[in-house]
Amino acid sequence: MNPIHAVFLCVGAGLVVGFVSCTHFDPTEPTPEGLWTASWYGEPFHGRKTASGEVYNMHGKTAAHKTLPMGSRLRVTNPKNGRSTIVTINDRGPFVKGRDLDLSYGAAKQIDMIQEGVIPVEVEILGTNRSYTQETNTPAQGHAIQVASFQKERAAQQLKSQLSRDYSSVRIVEAQQSGNTYYRVLVGKFKSPNQAESTLRRLKSAGYSPLLRTYY
């Protein structure tokens, strides 16, 4: 998941859908009790597409959640200092056990949690921006497990050959980061993170450090 979250202007898959109203929220959605565990993401994801199709702006006020509808608006408060921020869900994650919410860098900075990295937060669901969810044209997406990433394509090809003996849908995807080309070795095609759990456990027991990613 990562600071790729642009300021929301009701944008869908890279296309601004005009000046659509962003004020139609449903106040009847339930507010969870207790604290959530929040982390934040930034630089490596800045400028990439989120699960909603928007480009991530790490300086914006957005967040990732596993199941809340895209366009959900949350008030997130750091109970240690009382600072709050309002974020909009436009991405999926965090896919780390024990974490409930992944804030953009800009939102995390506003509640002063950058240094700690992971903290308990108080969350109030303000509603869902229905016009946002209706207007955002989210492309087809799925999940894959990244087993490793190499700067040398030959190394990626060797690992792909090894994994292909025991796993299906093994492939290599090129990615650009900080001006460098990386060759990511991916395993599987999953419709949801839950479907990938058994394969993740299998790879971990084999000595790998797998990472769940969203791909289009």
PDB file of C-alpha atoms in Angstrom:
ATOM      1  CA  MET A   1       0.000   0.000   0.000  1.00  0.00           C
ATOM      2  CA  ASN A   2       1.606   4.727   0.448  1.00  0.00           C
ATOM      3  CA  PRO A   3       1.818   8.498  -0.187  1.00  0.00           C
ATOM      4  CA  ILE A   4       0.303   8.393  -3.591  1.00  0.00           C
ATOM      5  CA  HIS A   5      -2.799  10.259  -2.590  1.00  0.00           C
ATOM      6  CA  ALA A   6      -3.828  13.372  -4.434  1.00  0.00           C
ATOM      7  CA  VAL A   7      -6.222  15.919  -2.997  1.00  0.00           C
ATOM      8  CA  PHE A   8      -9.679  14.653  -3.804  1.00  0.00           C
ATOM      9  CA  LEU A   9     -11.478  16.390  -6.640  1.00  0.00           C
ATOM     10  CA  CYS A  10     -13.755  13.481  -7.476  1.00  0.00           C
ATOM     11  CA  VAL A  11     -11.213  11.997  -9.840  1.00  0.00           C
ATOM     12  CA  GLY A  12     -11.673   8.601 -11.421  1.00  0.00           C
ATOM     13  CA  ALA A  13      -8.886   6.499 -12.925  1.00  0.00           C
ATOM     14  CA  GLY A  14      -6.865   9.550 -13.813  1.00  0.00           C
ATOM     15  CA  LEU A  15      -9.841  11.421 -15.303  1.00  0.00           C
ATOM     16  CA  VAL A  16     -11.395  14.429 -13.620  1.00  0.00           C
ATOM     17  CA  VAL A  17     -15.144  13.930 -13.763  1.00  0.00           C
ATOM     18  CA  GLY A  18     -16.038  17.588 -13.647  1.00  0.00           C
ATOM     19  CA  PHE A  19     -17.099  19.510 -10.606  1.00  0.00           C
ATOM     20  CA  VAL A  20     -19.227  16.787  -9.126  1.00  0.00           C
ATOM     21  CA  SER A  21     -20.527  17.533  -5.673  1.00  0.00           C
ATOM     22  CA  CYS A  22     -18.465  15.900  -2.934  1.00  0.00           C
ATOM     23  CA  THR A  23     -20.850  16.648  -0.108  1.00  0.00           C
ATOM     24  CA  HIS A  24     -23.397  13.828  -0.247  1.00  0.00           C
ATOM     25  CA  PHE A  25     -22.501  11.658   2.718  1.00  0.00           C
ATOM     26  CA  ASP A  26     -24.467   9.019   4.527  1.00  0.00           C
ATOM     27  CA  PRO A  27     -24.407   9.817   8.267  1.00  0.00           C
ATOM     28  CA  THR A  28     -26.215   6.580   9.151  1.00  0.00           C
ATOM     29  CA  GLU A  29     -23.198   4.287   8.721  1.00  0.00           C
ATOM     30  CA  PRO A  30     -22.036   2.722  11.997  1.00  0.00           C
ATOM     31  CA  THR A  31     -19.217   4.192  14.030  1.00  0.00           C
ATOM     32  CA  PRO A  32     -16.936   1.493  15.445  1.00  0.00           C
ATOM     33  CA  GLU A  33     -16.141   1.477  19.124  1.00  0.00           C
ATOM     34  CA  GLY A  34     -12.629   1.419  20.555  1.00  0.00           C
ATOM     35  CA  LEU A  35      -9.276   2.122  18.952  1.00  0.00           C
ATOM     36  CA  TRP A  36      -7.864   1.173  15.578  1.00  0.00           C
ATOM     37  CA  THR A  37      -4.192   0.585  14.872  1.00  0.00           C
ATOM     38  CA  ALA A  38      -2.890   2.966  12.222  1.00  0.00           C
ATOM     39  CA  SER A  39       0.308   3.152  10.189  1.00  0.00           C
ATOM     40  CA  TRP A  40       1.287   5.452   7.328  1.00  0.00           C
ATOM     41  CA  TYR A  41       2.822   5.124   3.870  1.00  0.00           C
ATOM     42  CA  GLY A  42       4.714   7.534   1.687  1.00  0.00           C
ATOM     43  CA  GLU A  43       7.586   7.965  -0.720  1.00  0.00           C
ATOM     44  CA  PRO A  44       7.781   4.594  -2.531  1.00  0.00           C
ATOM     45  CA  PHE A  45       4.094   4.866  -3.524  1.00  0.00           C
ATOM     46  CA  HIS A  46       3.935   8.577  -4.375  1.00  0.00           C
ATOM     47  CA  GLY A  47       2.657   9.012  -7.936  1.00  0.00           C
ATOM     48  CA  ARG A  48       1.359   5.463  -8.318  1.00  0.00           C
ATOM     49  CA  LYS A  49      -2.252   4.464  -8.776  1.00  0.00           C
ATOM     50  CA  THR A  50      -4.292   3.584  -5.732  1.00  0.00           C
ATOM     51  CA  ALA A  51      -6.931   0.845  -5.686  1.00  0.00           C
ATOM     52  CA  SER A  52      -9.553   3.499  -6.511  1.00  0.00           C
ATOM     53  CA  GLY A  53      -7.740   4.401  -9.728  1.00  0.00           C
ATOM     54  CA  GLU A  54      -6.563   7.748  -8.386  1.00  0.00           C
ATOM     55  CA  VAL A  55      -2.921   8.712  -8.340  1.00  0.00           C
ATOM     56  CA  TYR A  56      -1.523   8.700  -4.825  1.00  0.00           C
ATOM     57  CA  ASN A  57      -0.382  12.025  -3.387  1.00  0.00           C
ATOM     58  CA  MET A  58       1.539  11.379  -0.195  1.00  0.00           C
ATOM     59  CA  HIS A  59       0.905  14.960   0.943  1.00  0.00           C
ATOM     60  CA  GLY A  60      -2.880  14.625   0.658  1.00  0.00           C
ATOM     61  CA  LYS A  61      -5.273  13.481   3.360  1.00  0.00           C
ATOM     62  CA  THR A  62      -6.324  10.002   2.331  1.00  0.00           C
ATOM     63  CA  ALA A  63      -6.097   6.490   3.724  1.00  0.00           C
ATOM     64  CA  ALA A  64      -6.211   2.807   2.882  1.00  0.00           C
ATOM     65  CA  HIS A  65      -8.582   0.292   4.470  1.00  0.00           C
ATOM     66  CA  LYS A  66      -9.282  -3.339   3.637  1.00  0.00           C
ATOM     67  CA  THR A  67     -13.074  -3.197   3.314  1.00  0.00           C
ATOM     68  CA  LEU A  68     -14.595   0.274   3.791  1.00  0.00           C
ATOM     69  CA  PRO A  69     -16.213   1.647   0.618  1.00  0.00           C
ATOM     70  CA  MET A  70     -14.122   3.964  -1.517  1.00  0.00           C
ATOM     71  CA  GLY A  71     -15.025   7.516  -0.622  1.00  0.00           C
ATOM     72  CA  SER A  72     -15.611   6.781   3.082  1.00  0.00           C
ATOM     73  CA  ARG A  73     -14.653   9.781   5.208  1.00  0.00           C
ATOM     74  CA  LEU A  74     -13.074   9.245   8.618  1.00  0.00           C
ATOM     75  CA  ARG A  75     -12.081  11.524  11.451  1.00  0.00           C
ATOM     76  CA  VAL A  76      -8.851  10.089  12.849  1.00  0.00           C
ATOM     77  CA  THR A  77      -7.588  11.302  16.234  1.00  0.00           C
ATOM     78  CA  ASN A  78      -4.282  10.658  17.946  1.00  0.00           C
ATOM     79  CA  PRO A  79      -5.346  10.103  21.586  1.00  0.00           C
ATOM     80  CA  LYS A  80      -1.881  10.995  22.889  1.00  0.00           C
ATOM     81  CA  ASN A  81      -2.071  14.611  21.703  1.00  0.00           C
ATOM     82  CA  GLY A  82      -5.705  15.133  20.680  1.00  0.00           C
ATOM     83  CA  ARG A  83      -4.791  16.078  17.127  1.00  0.00           C
ATOM     84  CA  SER A  84      -7.282  15.074  14.422  1.00  0.00           C
ATOM     85  CA  THR A  85      -7.446  14.835  10.655  1.00  0.00           C
ATOM     86  CA  ILE A  86     -10.213  13.947   8.211  1.00  0.00           C
ATOM     87  CA  VAL A  87      -9.280  11.472   5.502  1.00  0.00           C
ATOM     88  CA  THR A  88     -10.991   9.838   2.542  1.00  0.00           C
ATOM     89  CA  ILE A  89     -10.553   6.143   1.768  1.00  0.00           C
ATOM     90  CA  ASN A  90      -9.147   5.714  -1.741  1.00  0.00           C
ATOM     91  CA  ASP A  91      -6.884   2.680  -1.386  1.00  0.00           C
ATOM     92  CA  ARG A  92      -6.775  -0.876  -0.008  1.00  0.00           C
ATOM     93  CA  GLY A  93      -4.610  -2.037   2.884  1.00  0.00           C
ATOM     94  CA  PRO A  94      -2.756  -2.238   5.153  1.00  0.00           C
ATOM     95  CA  PHE A  95      -1.982  -5.900   4.507  1.00  0.00           C
ATOM     96  CA  VAL A  96      -0.006  -6.309   7.704  1.00  0.00           C
ATOM     97  CA  LYS A  97      -1.482  -8.325  10.553  1.00  0.00           C
ATOM     98  CA  GLY A  98      -2.677  -6.183  13.433  1.00  0.00           C
ATOM     99  CA  ARG A  99      -3.043  -2.948  11.450  1.00  0.00           C
ATOM    100  CA  ASP A 100      -6.419  -1.477  10.542  1.00  0.00           C
ATOM    101  CA  LEU A 101      -5.681   1.763   8.694  1.00  0.00           C
ATOM    102  CA  ASP A 102      -2.879   3.133   6.525  1.00  0.00           C
ATOM    103  CA  LEU A 103      -2.763   6.926   6.465  1.00  0.00           C
ATOM    104  CA  SER A 104      -1.137   9.070   3.824  1.00  0.00           C
ATOM    105  CA  TYR A 105       1.998  10.899   4.937  1.00  0.00           C
ATOM    106  CA  GLY A 106       0.133  14.210   4.941  1.00  0.00           C
ATOM    107  CA  ALA A 107      -2.580  12.901   7.256  1.00  0.00           C
ATOM    108  CA  ALA A 108      -0.083  11.157   9.523  1.00  0.00           C
ATOM    109  CA  LYS A 109       1.948  14.346   9.814  1.00  0.00           C
ATOM    110  CA  GLN A 110      -1.107  16.320  10.839  1.00  0.00           C
ATOM    111  CA  ILE A 111      -1.699  14.087  13.858  1.00  0.00           C
ATOM    112  CA  ASP A 112       2.034  13.873  14.650  1.00  0.00           C
ATOM    113  CA  MET A 113       2.597  10.125  14.251  1.00  0.00           C
ATOM    114  CA  ILE A 114       5.424  10.115  11.679  1.00  0.00           C
ATOM    115  CA  GLN A 115       8.181   9.283  14.133  1.00  0.00           C
ATOM    116  CA  GLU A 116       6.288   6.503  15.927  1.00  0.00           C
ATOM    117  CA  GLY A 117       5.098   4.935  12.674  1.00  0.00           C
ATOM    118  CA  VAL A 118       2.340   2.757  14.135  1.00  0.00           C
ATOM    119  CA  ILE A 119      -0.039   4.021  16.828  1.00  0.00           C
ATOM    120  CA  PRO A 120      -3.556   3.449  18.201  1.00  0.00           C
ATOM    121  CA  VAL A 121      -6.044   6.014  16.887  1.00  0.00           C
ATOM    122  CA  GLU A 122      -9.640   6.917  17.583  1.00  0.00           C
ATOM    123  CA  VAL A 123     -11.735   6.640  14.419  1.00  0.00           C
ATOM    124  CA  GLU A 124     -15.126   8.162  13.666  1.00  0.00           C
ATOM    125  CA  ILE A 125     -16.798   7.283  10.369  1.00  0.00           C
ATOM    126  CA  LEU A 126     -18.412  10.464   9.076  1.00  0.00           C
ATOM    127  CA  GLY A 127     -20.161   8.814   6.144  1.00  0.00           C
ATOM    128  CA  THR A 128     -19.540   7.906   2.540  1.00  0.00           C
ATOM    129  CA  ASN A 129     -19.184  10.285  -0.361  1.00  0.00           C
ATOM    130  CA  ARG A 130     -21.751   8.594  -2.605  1.00  0.00           C
ATOM    131  CA  SER A 131     -21.010  10.791  -5.611  1.00  0.00           C
ATOM    132  CA  TYR A 132     -17.359   9.809  -5.310  1.00  0.00           C
ATOM    133  CA  THR A 133     -18.056   6.079  -5.365  1.00  0.00           C
ATOM    134  CA  GLN A 134     -20.472   6.460  -8.258  1.00  0.00           C
ATOM    135  CA  GLU A 135     -18.231   8.672 -10.359  1.00  0.00           C
ATOM    136  CA  THR A 136     -14.897   6.972  -9.756  1.00  0.00           C
ATOM    137  CA  ASN A 137     -14.194   4.584 -12.597  1.00  0.00           C
ATOM    138  CA  THR A 138     -12.153   1.934 -10.846  1.00  0.00           C
ATOM    139  CA  PRO A 139     -10.341  -0.409 -13.247  1.00  0.00           C
ATOM    140  CA  ALA A 140     -10.400  -4.156 -12.795  1.00  0.00           C
ATOM    141  CA  GLN A 141      -7.964  -5.098 -10.082  1.00  0.00           C
ATOM    142  CA  GLY A 142      -6.591  -8.132  -8.370  1.00  0.00           C
ATOM    143  CA  HIS A 143      -3.942  -9.189  -5.908  1.00  0.00           C
ATOM    144  CA  ALA A 144      -0.652 -10.961  -6.411  1.00  0.00           C
ATOM    145  CA  ILE A 145       2.144 -11.978  -4.081  1.00  0.00           C
ATOM    146  CA  GLN A 146       5.541 -10.406  -4.707  1.00  0.00           C
ATOM    147  CA  VAL A 147       8.153 -12.986  -3.765  1.00  0.00           C
ATOM    148  CA  ALA A 148      11.226 -10.900  -4.608  1.00  0.00           C
ATOM    149  CA  SER A 149      12.428  -7.880  -6.564  1.00  0.00           C
ATOM    150  CA  PHE A 150      15.673  -7.741  -8.565  1.00  0.00           C
ATOM    151  CA  GLN A 151      17.594  -5.165 -10.561  1.00  0.00           C
ATOM    152  CA  LYS A 152      18.907  -7.946 -12.796  1.00  0.00           C
ATOM    153  CA  GLU A 153      16.339  -9.586 -15.045  1.00  0.00           C
ATOM    154  CA  ARG A 154      18.340 -12.815 -15.169  1.00  0.00           C
ATOM    155  CA  ALA A 155      17.992 -13.304 -11.412  1.00  0.00           C
ATOM    156  CA  ALA A 156      14.230 -12.736 -11.688  1.00  0.00           C
ATOM    157  CA  GLN A 157      13.996 -15.291 -14.496  1.00  0.00           C
ATOM    158  CA  GLN A 158      15.865 -17.873 -12.399  1.00  0.00           C
ATOM    159  CA  LEU A 159      13.512 -17.429  -9.465  1.00  0.00           C
ATOM    160  CA  LYS A 160      10.503 -17.576 -11.765  1.00  0.00           C
ATOM    161  CA  SER A 161      11.690 -20.944 -13.093  1.00  0.00           C
ATOM    162  CA  GLN A 162      12.103 -22.294  -9.561  1.00  0.00           C
ATOM    163  CA  LEU A 163       8.705 -21.105  -8.380  1.00  0.00           C
ATOM    164  CA  SER A 164       6.893 -22.339 -11.488  1.00  0.00           C
ATOM    165  CA  ARG A 165       7.493 -25.914 -10.346  1.00  0.00           C
ATOM    166  CA  ASP A 166       5.243 -25.442  -7.302  1.00  0.00           C
ATOM    167  CA  TYR A 167       3.076 -22.368  -7.938  1.00  0.00           C
ATOM    168  CA  SER A 168       0.704 -21.188 -10.647  1.00  0.00           C
ATOM    169  CA  SER A 169       0.611 -17.831 -12.416  1.00  0.00           C
ATOM    170  CA  VAL A 170       4.269 -16.993 -11.790  1.00  0.00           C
ATOM    171  CA  ARG A 171       5.302 -13.913 -13.748  1.00  0.00           C
ATOM    172  CA  ILE A 172       7.704 -10.980 -13.846  1.00  0.00           C
ATOM    173  CA  VAL A 173       6.556  -7.362 -13.777  1.00  0.00           C
ATOM    174  CA  GLU A 174       8.864  -4.423 -14.479  1.00  0.00           C
ATOM    175  CA  ALA A 175       8.617  -1.453 -12.110  1.00  0.00           C
ATOM    176  CA  GLN A 176      10.297   1.941 -12.100  1.00  0.00           C
ATOM    177  CA  GLN A 177      11.424   3.405  -8.795  1.00  0.00           C
ATOM    178  CA  SER A 178      13.776   6.352  -8.198  1.00  0.00           C
ATOM    179  CA  GLY A 179      14.941   6.128 -11.815  1.00  0.00           C
ATOM    180  CA  ASN A 180      15.836   2.433 -11.569  1.00  0.00           C
ATOM    181  CA  THR A 181      14.190  -0.593 -13.168  1.00  0.00           C
ATOM    182  CA  TYR A 182      13.218  -3.490 -10.930  1.00  0.00           C
ATOM    183  CA  TYR A 183      11.980  -6.930 -11.922  1.00  0.00           C
ATOM    184  CA  ARG A 184       9.335  -8.142  -9.503  1.00  0.00           C
ATOM    185  CA  VAL A 185       8.562 -11.846  -9.346  1.00  0.00           C
ATOM    186  CA  LEU A 186       4.855 -12.367  -8.665  1.00  0.00           C
ATOM    187  CA  VAL A 187       2.885 -15.466  -7.762  1.00  0.00           C
ATOM    188  CA  GLY A 188      -0.843 -16.031  -8.157  1.00  0.00           C
ATOM    189  CA  LYS A 189      -3.907 -14.046  -9.098  1.00  0.00           C
ATOM    190  CA  PHE A 190      -6.291 -13.450  -6.205  1.00  0.00           C
ATOM    191  CA  LYS A 191      -9.582 -11.577  -6.032  1.00  0.00           C
ATOM    192  CA  SER A 192      -9.096 -10.695  -2.368  1.00  0.00           C
ATOM    193  CA  PRO A 193      -6.325 -10.676   0.247  1.00  0.00           C
ATOM    194  CA  ASN A 194      -8.056 -13.547   2.064  1.00  0.00           C
ATOM    195  CA  GLN A 195      -7.647 -15.813  -0.954  1.00  0.00           C
ATOM    196  CA  ALA A 196      -3.896 -15.205  -0.858  1.00  0.00           C
ATOM    197  CA  GLU A 197      -3.374 -16.131   2.805  1.00  0.00           C
ATOM    198  CA  SER A 198      -2.558 -19.827   2.333  1.00  0.00           C
ATOM    199  CA  THR A 199      -0.052 -19.065  -0.443  1.00  0.00           C
ATOM    200  CA  LEU A 200       1.551 -16.352   1.695  1.00  0.00           C
ATOM    201  CA  ARG A 201       2.005 -18.808   4.557  1.00  0.00           C
ATOM    202  CA  ARG A 202       3.435 -21.426   2.207  1.00  0.00           C
ATOM    203  CA  LEU A 203       5.997 -18.994   0.792  1.00  0.00           C
ATOM    204  CA  LYS A 204       6.994 -17.794   4.263  1.00  0.00           C
ATOM    205  CA  SER A 205       7.548 -21.368   5.437  1.00  0.00           C
ATOM    206  CA  ALA A 206       9.792 -21.864   2.388  1.00  0.00           C
ATOM    207  CA  GLY A 207      12.024 -19.028   3.575  1.00  0.00           C
ATOM    208  CA  TYR A 208      10.763 -16.182   1.374  1.00  0.00           C
ATOM    209  CA  SER A 209       9.558 -12.745   2.507  1.00  0.00           C
ATOM    210  CA  PRO A 210       6.397 -12.372   0.404  1.00  0.00           C
ATOM    211  CA  LEU A 211       4.508  -9.110   0.007  1.00  0.00           C
ATOM    212  CA  LEU A 212       0.889  -8.788  -1.116  1.00  0.00           C
ATOM    213  CA  ARG A 213       0.375  -6.222  -3.868  1.00  0.00           C
ATOM    214  CA  THR A 214      -2.580  -4.883  -5.841  1.00  0.00           C
ATOM    215  CA  TYR A 215      -2.304  -4.992  -9.617  1.00  0.00           C
ATOM    216  CA  TYR A 216      -4.555  -3.892 -12.472  1.00  0.00           C
TER     217      TYR A 216
END
